[in-house]
Short mmCIF file of N, CA and C in Angstrom, two decimals:
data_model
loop_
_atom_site.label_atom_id
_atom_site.label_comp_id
_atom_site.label_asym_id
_atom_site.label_seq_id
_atom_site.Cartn_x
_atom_site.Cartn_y
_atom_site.Cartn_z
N UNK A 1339 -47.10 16.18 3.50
CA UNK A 1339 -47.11 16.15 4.97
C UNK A 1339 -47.20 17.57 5.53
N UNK A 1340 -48.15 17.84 6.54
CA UNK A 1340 -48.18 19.19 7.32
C UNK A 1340 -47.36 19.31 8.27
N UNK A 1341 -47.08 18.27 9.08
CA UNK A 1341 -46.32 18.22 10.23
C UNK A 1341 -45.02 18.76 10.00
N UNK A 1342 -44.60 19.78 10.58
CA UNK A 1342 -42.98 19.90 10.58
C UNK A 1342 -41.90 19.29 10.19
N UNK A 1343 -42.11 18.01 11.72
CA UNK A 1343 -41.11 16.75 12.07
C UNK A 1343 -41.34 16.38 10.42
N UNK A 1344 -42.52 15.92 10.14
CA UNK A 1344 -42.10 14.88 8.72
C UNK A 1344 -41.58 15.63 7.43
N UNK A 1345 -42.12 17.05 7.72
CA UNK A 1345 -41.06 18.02 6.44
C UNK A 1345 -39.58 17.91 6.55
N UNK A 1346 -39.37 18.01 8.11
CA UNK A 1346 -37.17 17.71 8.47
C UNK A 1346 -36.99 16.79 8.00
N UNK A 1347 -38.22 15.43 8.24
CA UNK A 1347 -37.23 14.25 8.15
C UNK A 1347 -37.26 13.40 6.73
N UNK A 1348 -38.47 14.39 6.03
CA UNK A 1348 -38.01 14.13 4.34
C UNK A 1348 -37.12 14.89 3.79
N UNK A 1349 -37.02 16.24 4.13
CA UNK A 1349 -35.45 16.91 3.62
C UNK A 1349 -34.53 16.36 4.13
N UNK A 1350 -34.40 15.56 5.15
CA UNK A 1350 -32.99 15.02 5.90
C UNK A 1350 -33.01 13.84 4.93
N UNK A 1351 -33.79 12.91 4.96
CA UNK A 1351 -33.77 11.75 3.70
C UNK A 1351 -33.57 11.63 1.98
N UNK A 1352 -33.71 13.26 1.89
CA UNK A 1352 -33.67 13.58 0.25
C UNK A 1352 -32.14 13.98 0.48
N UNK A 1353 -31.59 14.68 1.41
CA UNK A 1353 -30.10 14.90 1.59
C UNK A 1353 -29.14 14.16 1.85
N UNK A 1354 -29.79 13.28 2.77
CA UNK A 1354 -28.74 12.03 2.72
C UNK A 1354 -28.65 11.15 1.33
N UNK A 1355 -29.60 11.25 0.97
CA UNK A 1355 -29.66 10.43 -0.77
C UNK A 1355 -29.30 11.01 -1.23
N UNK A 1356 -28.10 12.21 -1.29
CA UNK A 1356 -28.05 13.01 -2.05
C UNK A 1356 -26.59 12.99 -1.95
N UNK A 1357 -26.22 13.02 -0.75
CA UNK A 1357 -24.42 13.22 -0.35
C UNK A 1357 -23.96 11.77 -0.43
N UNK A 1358 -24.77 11.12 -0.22
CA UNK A 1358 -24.27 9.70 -0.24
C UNK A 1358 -24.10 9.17 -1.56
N UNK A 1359 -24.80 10.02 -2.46
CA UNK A 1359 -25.13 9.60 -3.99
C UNK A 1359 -25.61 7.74 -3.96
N UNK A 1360 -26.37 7.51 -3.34
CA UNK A 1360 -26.81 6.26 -3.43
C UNK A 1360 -27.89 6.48 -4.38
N UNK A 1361 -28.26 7.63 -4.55
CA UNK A 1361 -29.81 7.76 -5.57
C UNK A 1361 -31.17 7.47 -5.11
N UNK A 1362 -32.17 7.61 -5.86
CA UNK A 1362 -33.05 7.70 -5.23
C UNK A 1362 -33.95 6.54 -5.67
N UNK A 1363 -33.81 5.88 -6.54
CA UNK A 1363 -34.41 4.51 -6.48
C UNK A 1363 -35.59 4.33 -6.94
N UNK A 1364 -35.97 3.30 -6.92
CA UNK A 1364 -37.64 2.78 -7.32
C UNK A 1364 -38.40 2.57 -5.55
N UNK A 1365 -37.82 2.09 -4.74
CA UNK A 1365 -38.19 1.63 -3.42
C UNK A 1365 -38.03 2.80 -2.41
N UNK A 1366 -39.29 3.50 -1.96
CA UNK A 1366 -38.57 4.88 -0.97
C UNK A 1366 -39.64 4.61 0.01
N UNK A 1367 -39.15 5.32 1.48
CA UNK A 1367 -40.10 4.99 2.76
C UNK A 1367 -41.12 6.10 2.46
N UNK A 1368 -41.87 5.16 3.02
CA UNK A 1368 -43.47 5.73 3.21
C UNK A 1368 -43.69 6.18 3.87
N UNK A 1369 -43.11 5.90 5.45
CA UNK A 1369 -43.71 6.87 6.78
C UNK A 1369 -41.93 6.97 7.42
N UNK A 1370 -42.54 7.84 8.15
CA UNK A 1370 -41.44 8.34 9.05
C UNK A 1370 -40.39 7.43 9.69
N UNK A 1371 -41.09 6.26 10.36
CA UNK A 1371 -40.08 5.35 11.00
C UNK A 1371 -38.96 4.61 9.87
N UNK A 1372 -39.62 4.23 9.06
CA UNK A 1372 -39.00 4.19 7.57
C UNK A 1372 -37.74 4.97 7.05
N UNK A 1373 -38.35 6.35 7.53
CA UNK A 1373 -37.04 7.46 6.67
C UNK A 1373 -36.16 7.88 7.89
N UNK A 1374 -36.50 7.79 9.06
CA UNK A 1374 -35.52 7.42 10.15
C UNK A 1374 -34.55 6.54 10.12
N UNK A 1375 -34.85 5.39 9.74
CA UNK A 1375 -34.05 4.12 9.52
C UNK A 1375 -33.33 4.40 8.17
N UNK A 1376 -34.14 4.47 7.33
CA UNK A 1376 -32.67 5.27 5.85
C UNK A 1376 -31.93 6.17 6.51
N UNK A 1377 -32.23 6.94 6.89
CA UNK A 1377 -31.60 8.03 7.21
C UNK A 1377 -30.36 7.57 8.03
N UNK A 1378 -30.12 6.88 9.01
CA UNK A 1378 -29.72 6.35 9.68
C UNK A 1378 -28.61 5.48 9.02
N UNK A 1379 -29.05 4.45 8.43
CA UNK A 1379 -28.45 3.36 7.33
C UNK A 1379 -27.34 4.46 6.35
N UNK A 1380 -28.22 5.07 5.72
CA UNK A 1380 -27.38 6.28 5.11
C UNK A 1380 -26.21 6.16 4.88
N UNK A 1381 -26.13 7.63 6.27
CA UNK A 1381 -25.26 7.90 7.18
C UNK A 1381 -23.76 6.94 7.63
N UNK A 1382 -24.75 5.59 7.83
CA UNK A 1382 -23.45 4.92 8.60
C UNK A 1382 -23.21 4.19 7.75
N UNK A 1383 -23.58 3.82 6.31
CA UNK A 1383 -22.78 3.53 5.12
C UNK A 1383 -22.48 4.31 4.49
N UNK A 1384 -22.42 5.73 4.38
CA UNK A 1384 -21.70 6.62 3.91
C UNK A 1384 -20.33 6.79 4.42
N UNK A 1385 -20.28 6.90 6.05
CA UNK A 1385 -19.33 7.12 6.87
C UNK A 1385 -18.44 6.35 6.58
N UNK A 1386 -18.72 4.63 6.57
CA UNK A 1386 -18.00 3.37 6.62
C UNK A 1386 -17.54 3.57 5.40
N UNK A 1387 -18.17 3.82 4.58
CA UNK A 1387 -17.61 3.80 2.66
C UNK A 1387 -16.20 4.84 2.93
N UNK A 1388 -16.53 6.05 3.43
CA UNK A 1388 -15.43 6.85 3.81
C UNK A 1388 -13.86 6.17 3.99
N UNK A 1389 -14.54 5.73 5.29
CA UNK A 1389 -13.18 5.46 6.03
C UNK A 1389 -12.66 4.41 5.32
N UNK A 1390 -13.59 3.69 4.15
CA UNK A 1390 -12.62 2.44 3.49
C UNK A 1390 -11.81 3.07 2.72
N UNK A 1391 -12.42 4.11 1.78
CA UNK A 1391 -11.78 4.55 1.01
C UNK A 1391 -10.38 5.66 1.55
N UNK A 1392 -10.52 6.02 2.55
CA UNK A 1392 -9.62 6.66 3.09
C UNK A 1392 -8.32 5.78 3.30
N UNK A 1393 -8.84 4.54 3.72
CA UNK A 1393 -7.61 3.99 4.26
C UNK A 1393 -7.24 3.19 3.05
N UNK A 1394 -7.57 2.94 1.79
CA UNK A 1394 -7.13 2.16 0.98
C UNK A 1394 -6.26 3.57 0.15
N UNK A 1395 -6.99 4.93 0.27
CA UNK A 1395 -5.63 5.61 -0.30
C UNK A 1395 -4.84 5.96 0.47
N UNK A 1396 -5.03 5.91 1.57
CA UNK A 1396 -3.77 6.05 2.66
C UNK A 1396 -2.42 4.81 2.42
N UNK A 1397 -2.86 3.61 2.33
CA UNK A 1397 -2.23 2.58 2.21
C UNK A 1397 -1.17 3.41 0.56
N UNK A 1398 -2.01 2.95 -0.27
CA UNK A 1398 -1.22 3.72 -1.89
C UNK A 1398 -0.07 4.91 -1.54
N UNK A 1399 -0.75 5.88 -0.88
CA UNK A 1399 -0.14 7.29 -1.09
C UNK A 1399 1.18 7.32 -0.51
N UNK A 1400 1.35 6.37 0.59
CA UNK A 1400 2.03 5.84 2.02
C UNK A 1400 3.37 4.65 1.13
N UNK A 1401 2.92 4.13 0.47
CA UNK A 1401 3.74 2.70 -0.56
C UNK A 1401 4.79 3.48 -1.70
N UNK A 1402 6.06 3.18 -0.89
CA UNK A 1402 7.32 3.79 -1.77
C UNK A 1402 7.39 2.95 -3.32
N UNK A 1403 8.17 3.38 -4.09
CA UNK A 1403 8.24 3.48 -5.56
C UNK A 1403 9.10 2.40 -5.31
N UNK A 1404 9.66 1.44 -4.66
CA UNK A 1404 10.08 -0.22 -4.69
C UNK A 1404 8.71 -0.89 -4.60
N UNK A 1405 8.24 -0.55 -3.49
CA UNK A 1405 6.92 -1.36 -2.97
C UNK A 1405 5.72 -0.99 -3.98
N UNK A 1406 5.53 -0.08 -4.97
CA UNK A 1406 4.72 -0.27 -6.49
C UNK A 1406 5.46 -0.99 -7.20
N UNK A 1407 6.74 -0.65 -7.87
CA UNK A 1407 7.17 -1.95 -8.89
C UNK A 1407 7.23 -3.07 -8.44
N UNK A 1408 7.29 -3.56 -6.86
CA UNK A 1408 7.21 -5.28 -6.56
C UNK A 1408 5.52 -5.57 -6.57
N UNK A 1409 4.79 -5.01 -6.46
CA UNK A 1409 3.04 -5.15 -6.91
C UNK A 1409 3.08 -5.33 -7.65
N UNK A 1410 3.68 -4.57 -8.76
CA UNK A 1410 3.10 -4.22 -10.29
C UNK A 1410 3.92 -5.11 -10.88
N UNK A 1411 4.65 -6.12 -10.56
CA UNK A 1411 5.48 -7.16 -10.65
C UNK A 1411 5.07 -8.25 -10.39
N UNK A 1412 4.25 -8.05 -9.37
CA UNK A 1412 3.34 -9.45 -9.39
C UNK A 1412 1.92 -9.70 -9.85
N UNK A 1413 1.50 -8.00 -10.10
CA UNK A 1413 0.26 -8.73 -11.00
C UNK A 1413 0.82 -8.60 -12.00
N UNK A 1414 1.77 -8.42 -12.82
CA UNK A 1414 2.47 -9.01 -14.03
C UNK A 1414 2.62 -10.57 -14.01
N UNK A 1415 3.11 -10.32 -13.08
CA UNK A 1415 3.37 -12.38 -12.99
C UNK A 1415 2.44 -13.05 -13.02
N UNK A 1416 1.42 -12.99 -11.92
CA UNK A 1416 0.00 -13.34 -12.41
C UNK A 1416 -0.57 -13.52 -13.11
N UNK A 1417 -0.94 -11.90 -13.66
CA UNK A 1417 -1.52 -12.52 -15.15
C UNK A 1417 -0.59 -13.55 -16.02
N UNK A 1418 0.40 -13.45 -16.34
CA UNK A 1418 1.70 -14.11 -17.02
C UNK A 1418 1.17 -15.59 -16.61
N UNK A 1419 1.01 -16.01 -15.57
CA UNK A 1419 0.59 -17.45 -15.17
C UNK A 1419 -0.54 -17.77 -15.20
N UNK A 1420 -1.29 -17.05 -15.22
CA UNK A 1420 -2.80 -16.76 -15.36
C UNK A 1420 -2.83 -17.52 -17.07
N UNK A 1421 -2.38 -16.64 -18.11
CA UNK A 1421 -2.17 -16.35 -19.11
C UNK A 1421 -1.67 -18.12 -19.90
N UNK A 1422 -0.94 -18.20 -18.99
CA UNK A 1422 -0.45 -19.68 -20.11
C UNK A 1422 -0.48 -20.96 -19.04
N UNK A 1423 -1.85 -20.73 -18.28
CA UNK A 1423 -2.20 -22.23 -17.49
C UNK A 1423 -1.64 -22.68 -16.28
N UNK A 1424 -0.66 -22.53 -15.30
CA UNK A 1424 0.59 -22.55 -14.82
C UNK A 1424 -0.06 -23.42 -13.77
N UNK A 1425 -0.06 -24.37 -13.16
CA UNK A 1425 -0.73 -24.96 -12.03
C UNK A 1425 0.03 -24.57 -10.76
N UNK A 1426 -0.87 -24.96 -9.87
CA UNK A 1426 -0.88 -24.10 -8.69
C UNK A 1426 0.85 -24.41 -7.98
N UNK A 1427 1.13 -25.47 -8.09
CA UNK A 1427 2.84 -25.28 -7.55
C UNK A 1427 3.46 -24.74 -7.79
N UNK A 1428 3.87 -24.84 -8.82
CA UNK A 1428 4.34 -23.53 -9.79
C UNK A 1428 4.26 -22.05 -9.51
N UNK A 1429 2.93 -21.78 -9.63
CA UNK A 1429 2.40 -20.55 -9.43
C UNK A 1429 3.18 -19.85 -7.74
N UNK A 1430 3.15 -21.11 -6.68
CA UNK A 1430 3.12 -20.74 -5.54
C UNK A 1430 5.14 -20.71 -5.26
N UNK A 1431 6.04 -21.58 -5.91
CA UNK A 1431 7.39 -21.80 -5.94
C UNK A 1431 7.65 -20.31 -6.54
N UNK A 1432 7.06 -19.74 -7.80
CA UNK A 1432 7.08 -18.38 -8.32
C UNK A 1432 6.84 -17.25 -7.39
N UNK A 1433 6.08 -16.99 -6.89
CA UNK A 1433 5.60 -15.79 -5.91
C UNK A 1433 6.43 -16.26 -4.84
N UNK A 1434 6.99 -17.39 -4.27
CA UNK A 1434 7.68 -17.98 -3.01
C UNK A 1434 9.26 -16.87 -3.40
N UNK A 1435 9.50 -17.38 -5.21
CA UNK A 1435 10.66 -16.61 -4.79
C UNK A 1435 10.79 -15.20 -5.49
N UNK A 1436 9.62 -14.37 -5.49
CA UNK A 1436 9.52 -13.37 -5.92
C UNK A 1436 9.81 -12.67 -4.80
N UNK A 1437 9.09 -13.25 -3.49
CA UNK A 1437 9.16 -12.26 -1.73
C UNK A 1437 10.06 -12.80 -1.55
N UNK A 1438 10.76 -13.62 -1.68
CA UNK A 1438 12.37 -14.28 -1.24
C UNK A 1438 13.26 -13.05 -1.96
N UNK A 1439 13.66 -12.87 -3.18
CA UNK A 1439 14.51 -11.84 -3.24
C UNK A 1439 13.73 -10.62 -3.60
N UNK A 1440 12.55 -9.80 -2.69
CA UNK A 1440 12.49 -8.28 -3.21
C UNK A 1440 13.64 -7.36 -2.45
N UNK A 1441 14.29 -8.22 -1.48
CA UNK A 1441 15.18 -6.98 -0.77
C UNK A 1441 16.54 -7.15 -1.69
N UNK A 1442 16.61 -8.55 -2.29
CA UNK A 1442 17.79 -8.20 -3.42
C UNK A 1442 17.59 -7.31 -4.53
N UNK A 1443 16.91 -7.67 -5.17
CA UNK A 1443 16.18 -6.44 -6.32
C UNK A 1443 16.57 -5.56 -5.55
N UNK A 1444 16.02 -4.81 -4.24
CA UNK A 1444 16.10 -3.06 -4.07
C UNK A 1444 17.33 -2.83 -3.60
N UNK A 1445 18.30 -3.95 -3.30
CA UNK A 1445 19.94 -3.29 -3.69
C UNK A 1445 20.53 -3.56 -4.85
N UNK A 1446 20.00 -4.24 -5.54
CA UNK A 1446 20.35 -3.95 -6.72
C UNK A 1446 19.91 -2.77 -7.47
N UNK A 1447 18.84 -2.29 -6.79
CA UNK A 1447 18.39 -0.76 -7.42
C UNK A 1447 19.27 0.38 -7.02
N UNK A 1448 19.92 0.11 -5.80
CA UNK A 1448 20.31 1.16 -5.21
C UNK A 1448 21.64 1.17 -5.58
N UNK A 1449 22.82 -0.52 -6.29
CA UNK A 1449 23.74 -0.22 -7.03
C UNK A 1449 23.80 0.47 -7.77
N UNK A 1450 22.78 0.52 -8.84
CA UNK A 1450 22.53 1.58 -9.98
C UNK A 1450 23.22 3.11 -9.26
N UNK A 1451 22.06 3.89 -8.38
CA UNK A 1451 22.10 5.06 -7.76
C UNK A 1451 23.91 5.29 -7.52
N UNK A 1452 24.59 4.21 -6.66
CA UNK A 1452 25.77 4.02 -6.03
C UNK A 1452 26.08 4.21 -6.99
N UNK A 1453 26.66 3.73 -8.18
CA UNK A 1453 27.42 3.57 -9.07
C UNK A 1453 27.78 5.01 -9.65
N UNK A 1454 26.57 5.86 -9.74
CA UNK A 1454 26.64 7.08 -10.13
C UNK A 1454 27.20 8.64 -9.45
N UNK A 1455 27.67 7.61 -8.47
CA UNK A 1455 28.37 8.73 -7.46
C UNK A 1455 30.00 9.04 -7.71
N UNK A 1456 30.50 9.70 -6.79
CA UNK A 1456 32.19 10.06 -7.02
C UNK A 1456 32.42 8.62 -6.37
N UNK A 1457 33.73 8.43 -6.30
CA UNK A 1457 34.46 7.47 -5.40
C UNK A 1457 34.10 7.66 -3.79
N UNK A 1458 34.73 8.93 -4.19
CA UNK A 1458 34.46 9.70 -2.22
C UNK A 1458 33.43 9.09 -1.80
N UNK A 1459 32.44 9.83 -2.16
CA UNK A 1459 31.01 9.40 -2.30
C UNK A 1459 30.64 8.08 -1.72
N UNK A 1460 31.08 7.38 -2.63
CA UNK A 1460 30.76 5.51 -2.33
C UNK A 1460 31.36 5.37 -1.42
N UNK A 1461 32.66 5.74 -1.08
CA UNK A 1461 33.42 5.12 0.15
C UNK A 1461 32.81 5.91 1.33
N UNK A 1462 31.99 6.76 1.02
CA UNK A 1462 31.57 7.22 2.53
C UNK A 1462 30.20 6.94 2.82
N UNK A 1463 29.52 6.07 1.89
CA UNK A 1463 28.14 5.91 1.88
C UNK A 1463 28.27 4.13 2.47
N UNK A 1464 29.52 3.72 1.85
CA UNK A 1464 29.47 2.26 2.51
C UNK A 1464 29.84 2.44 3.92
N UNK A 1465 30.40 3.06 3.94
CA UNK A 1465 30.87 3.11 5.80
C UNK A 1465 30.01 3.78 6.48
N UNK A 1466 28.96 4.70 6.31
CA UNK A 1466 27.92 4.94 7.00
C UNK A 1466 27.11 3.24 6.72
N UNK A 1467 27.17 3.10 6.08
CA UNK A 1467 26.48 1.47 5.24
C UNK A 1467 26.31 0.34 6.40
N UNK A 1468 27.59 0.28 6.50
CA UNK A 1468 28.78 -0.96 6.96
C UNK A 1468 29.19 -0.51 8.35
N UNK A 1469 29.31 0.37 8.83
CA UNK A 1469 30.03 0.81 10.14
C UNK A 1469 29.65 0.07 11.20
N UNK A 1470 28.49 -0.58 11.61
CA UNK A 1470 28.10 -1.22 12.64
C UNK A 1470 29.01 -2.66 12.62
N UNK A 1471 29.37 -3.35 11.39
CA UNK A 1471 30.09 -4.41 11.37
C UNK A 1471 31.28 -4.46 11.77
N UNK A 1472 31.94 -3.28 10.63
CA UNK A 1472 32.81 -2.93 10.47
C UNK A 1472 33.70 -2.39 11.91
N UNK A 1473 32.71 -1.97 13.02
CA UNK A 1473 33.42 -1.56 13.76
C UNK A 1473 33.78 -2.58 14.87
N UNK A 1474 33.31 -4.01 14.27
CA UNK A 1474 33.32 -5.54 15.21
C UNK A 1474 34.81 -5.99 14.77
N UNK A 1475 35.36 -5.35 13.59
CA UNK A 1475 36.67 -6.03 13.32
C UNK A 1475 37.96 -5.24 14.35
N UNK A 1476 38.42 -5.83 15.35
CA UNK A 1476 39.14 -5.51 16.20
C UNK A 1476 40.74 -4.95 15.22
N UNK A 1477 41.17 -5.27 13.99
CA UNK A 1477 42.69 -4.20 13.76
C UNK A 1477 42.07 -3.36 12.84
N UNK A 1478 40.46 -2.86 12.36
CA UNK A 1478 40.04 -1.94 12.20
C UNK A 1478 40.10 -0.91 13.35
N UNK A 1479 39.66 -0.98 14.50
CA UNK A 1479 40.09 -0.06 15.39
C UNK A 1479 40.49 0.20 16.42
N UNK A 1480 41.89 -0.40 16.01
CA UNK A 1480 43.32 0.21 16.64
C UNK A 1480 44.02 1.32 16.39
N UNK A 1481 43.26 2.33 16.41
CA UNK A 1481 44.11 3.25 15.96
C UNK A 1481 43.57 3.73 14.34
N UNK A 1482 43.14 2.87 13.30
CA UNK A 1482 43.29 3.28 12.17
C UNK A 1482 42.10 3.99 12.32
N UNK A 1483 42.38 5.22 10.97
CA UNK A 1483 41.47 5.88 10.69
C UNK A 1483 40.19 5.47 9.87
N UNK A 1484 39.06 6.79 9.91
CA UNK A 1484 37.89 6.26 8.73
C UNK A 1484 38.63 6.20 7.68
N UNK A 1485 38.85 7.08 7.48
CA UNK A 1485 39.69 7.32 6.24
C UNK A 1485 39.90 6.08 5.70
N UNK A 1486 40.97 5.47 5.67
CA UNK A 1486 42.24 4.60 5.55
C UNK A 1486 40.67 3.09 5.87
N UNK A 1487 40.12 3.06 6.08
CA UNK A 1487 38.91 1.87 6.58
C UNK A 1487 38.29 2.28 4.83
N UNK A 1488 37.54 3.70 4.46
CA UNK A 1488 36.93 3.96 4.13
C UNK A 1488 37.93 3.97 2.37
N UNK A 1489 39.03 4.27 1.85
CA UNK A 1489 39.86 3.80 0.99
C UNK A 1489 39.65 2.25 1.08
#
């Protein structure tokens, strides 16, 4: 091509095939209106590919170390049911009470942590814990101290 315009708009089409890594194919435009429209297409499936991938590692990077082992817990289970036939009631009563207790599991994780503390420690971690209840019991506070709550 002599024309300018069609020299830009085949370097713009060899570059977008290029950043996009879509490749360059067996099928390529022939005229200009053609490599306008790739060009174009490109672009706004490059962009879109972006932002998927952005937000699917945003989601990951964002997901605390409870919320991976209860995943990685259920595609364990999965496959596991997957694995030895399990029909679908089953399957669904299983995962029913897998999200039924994940908030037990993560105090039971956090007994672990508790356990490894001083006394002090625990008694002042339950009453930051507990204090909102705790402060509904009317001869809790009459007078008595954290302290003496917190013993």
């Amino acid at each position: 091509p002599d024309d300018p315009w069609e020299i830009y708009l085949a370097s713009l089409y060899w570059s977008a095939m290029t950043m996009t890594s879509v490749g360059y194919g067996d099928i390529v435009p022939t005229n200009a209106d053609e490599r306008v429209l790739c060009v174009i297409c490109l672009y706004v499936a490059g962009t879109s590919w972006a932002y998927v991938i952005g937000q699917v590692s945003s989601v990951l990077s964002n997901m605390g170390v409870h919320e991976m082992s209860f995943r990685q817990d259920l595609d364990d289970l999965n496959f596991m049911m997957d694995d030895r036939g399990f029909d679908k009631d089953i399957r669904r009563r299983i995962r029913t009470y897998f999200f039924n207790t994940r908030d037990h599991r993560r105090s039971a994780a956090y007994g672990g942590l508790i356990r490894k503390m001083s006394p002090a420690l625990q008694g002042e971690l339950a009453w930051r814990s507990h204090s909102a209840w705790i402060g509904k019991v009317w001869y809790l506070n009459d007078g008595v101290s954290d302290g003496f709550v917190i013993e």
